[in-house]
Short mmCIF file of C-alpha atoms in Angstrom, two decimals:
data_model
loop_
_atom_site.label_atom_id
_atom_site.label_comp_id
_atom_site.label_asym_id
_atom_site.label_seq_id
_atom_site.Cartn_x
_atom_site.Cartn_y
_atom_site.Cartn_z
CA UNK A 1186 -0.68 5.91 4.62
CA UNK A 1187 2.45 8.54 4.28
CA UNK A 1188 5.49 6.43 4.06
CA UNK A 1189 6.65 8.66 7.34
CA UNK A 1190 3.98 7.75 9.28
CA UNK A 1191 5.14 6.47 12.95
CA UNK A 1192 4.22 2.62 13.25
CA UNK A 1193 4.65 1.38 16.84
CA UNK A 1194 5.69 -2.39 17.02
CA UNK A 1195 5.35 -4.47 19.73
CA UNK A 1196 6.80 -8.18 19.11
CA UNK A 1197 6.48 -10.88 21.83
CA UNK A 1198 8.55 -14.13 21.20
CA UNK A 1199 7.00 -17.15 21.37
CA UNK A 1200 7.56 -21.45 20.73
CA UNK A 1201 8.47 -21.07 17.12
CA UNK A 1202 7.04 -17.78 15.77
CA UNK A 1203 6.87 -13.58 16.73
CA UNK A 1204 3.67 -12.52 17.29
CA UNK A 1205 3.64 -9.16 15.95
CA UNK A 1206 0.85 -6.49 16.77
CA UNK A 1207 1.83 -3.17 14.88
CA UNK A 1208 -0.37 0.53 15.42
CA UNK A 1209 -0.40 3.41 13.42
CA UNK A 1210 0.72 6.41 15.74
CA UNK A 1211 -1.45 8.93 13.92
CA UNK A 1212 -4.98 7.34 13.99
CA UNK A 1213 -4.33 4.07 16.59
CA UNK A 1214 -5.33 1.47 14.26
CA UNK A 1215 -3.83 -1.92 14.97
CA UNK A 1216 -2.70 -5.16 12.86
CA UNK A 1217 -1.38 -8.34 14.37
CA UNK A 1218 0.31 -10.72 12.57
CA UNK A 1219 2.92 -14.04 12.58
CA UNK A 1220 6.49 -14.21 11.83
CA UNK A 1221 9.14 -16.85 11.97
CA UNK A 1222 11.88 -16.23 14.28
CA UNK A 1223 14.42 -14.69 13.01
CA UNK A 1224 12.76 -12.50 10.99
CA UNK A 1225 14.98 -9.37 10.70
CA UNK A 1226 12.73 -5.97 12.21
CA UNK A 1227 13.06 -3.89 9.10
CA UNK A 1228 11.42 -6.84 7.43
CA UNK A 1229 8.86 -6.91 10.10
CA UNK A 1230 8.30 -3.22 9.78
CA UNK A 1231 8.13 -3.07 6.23
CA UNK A 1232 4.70 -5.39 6.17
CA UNK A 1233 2.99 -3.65 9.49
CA UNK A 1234 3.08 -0.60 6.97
CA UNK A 1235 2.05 -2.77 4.08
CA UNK A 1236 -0.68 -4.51 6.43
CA UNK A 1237 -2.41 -0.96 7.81
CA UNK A 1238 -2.18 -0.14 4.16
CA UNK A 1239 -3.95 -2.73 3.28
CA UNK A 1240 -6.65 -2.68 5.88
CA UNK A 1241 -6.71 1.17 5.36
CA UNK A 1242 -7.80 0.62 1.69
CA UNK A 1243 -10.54 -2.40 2.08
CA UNK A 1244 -11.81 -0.13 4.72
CA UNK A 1245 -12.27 2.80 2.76
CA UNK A 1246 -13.48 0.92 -0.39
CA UNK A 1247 -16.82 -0.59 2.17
CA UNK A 1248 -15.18 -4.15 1.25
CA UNK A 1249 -15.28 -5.42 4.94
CA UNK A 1250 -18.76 -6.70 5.47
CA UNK A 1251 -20.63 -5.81 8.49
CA UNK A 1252 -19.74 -8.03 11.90
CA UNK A 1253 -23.08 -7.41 13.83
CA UNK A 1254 -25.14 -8.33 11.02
CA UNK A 1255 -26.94 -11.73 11.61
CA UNK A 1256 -27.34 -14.47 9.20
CA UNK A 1257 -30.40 -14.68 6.83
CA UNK A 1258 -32.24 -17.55 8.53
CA UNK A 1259 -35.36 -19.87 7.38
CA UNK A 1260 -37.18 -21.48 10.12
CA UNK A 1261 -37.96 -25.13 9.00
CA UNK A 1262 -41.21 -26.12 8.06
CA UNK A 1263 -43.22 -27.69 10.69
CA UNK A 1264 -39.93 -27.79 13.05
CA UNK A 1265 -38.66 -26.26 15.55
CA UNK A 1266 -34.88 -25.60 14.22
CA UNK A 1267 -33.59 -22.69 11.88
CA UNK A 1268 -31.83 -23.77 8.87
CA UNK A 1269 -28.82 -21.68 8.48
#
């Protein structure tokens, strides 16, 4: 990601944290993450760019496994239940 690139940050308060969700203004990908309170917002902003960074590169290098895969399953001998 260019350094420039526009983040939008949207941080909601709540009982002992910030809940963070950051998006990348160019291609709308989102990260959400925690924070103590307190937490200055340059700090926050430096690690939503460090966080789409990061999800940027395990997504291009195919690292993220596929979600709607389904588990290898064996059915159990003379049961009725799968072993997972």
């Amino acid at each position: 990601m260019a350094a420039d690139a526009d983040i939008l940050l949207e941080i909601t308060a709540t009982a002992g944290f910030l809940r963070v969700a950051a998006v990348d203004a160019a291609t709308g990908e989102e990260v959400v993450f925690m924070a103590p309170h307190g937490t200055p917002e340059a700090a926050l902003a430096r690690l939503a760019r460090d966080k789409l960074a990061y999800v940027r590169n395990r997504r291009n290098a195919g690292a993220r496994p596929a979600q709607d895969a389904a588990p290898a399953t064996v059915p159990r001998p003379g049961g009725r239940s799968i072993i997972v």
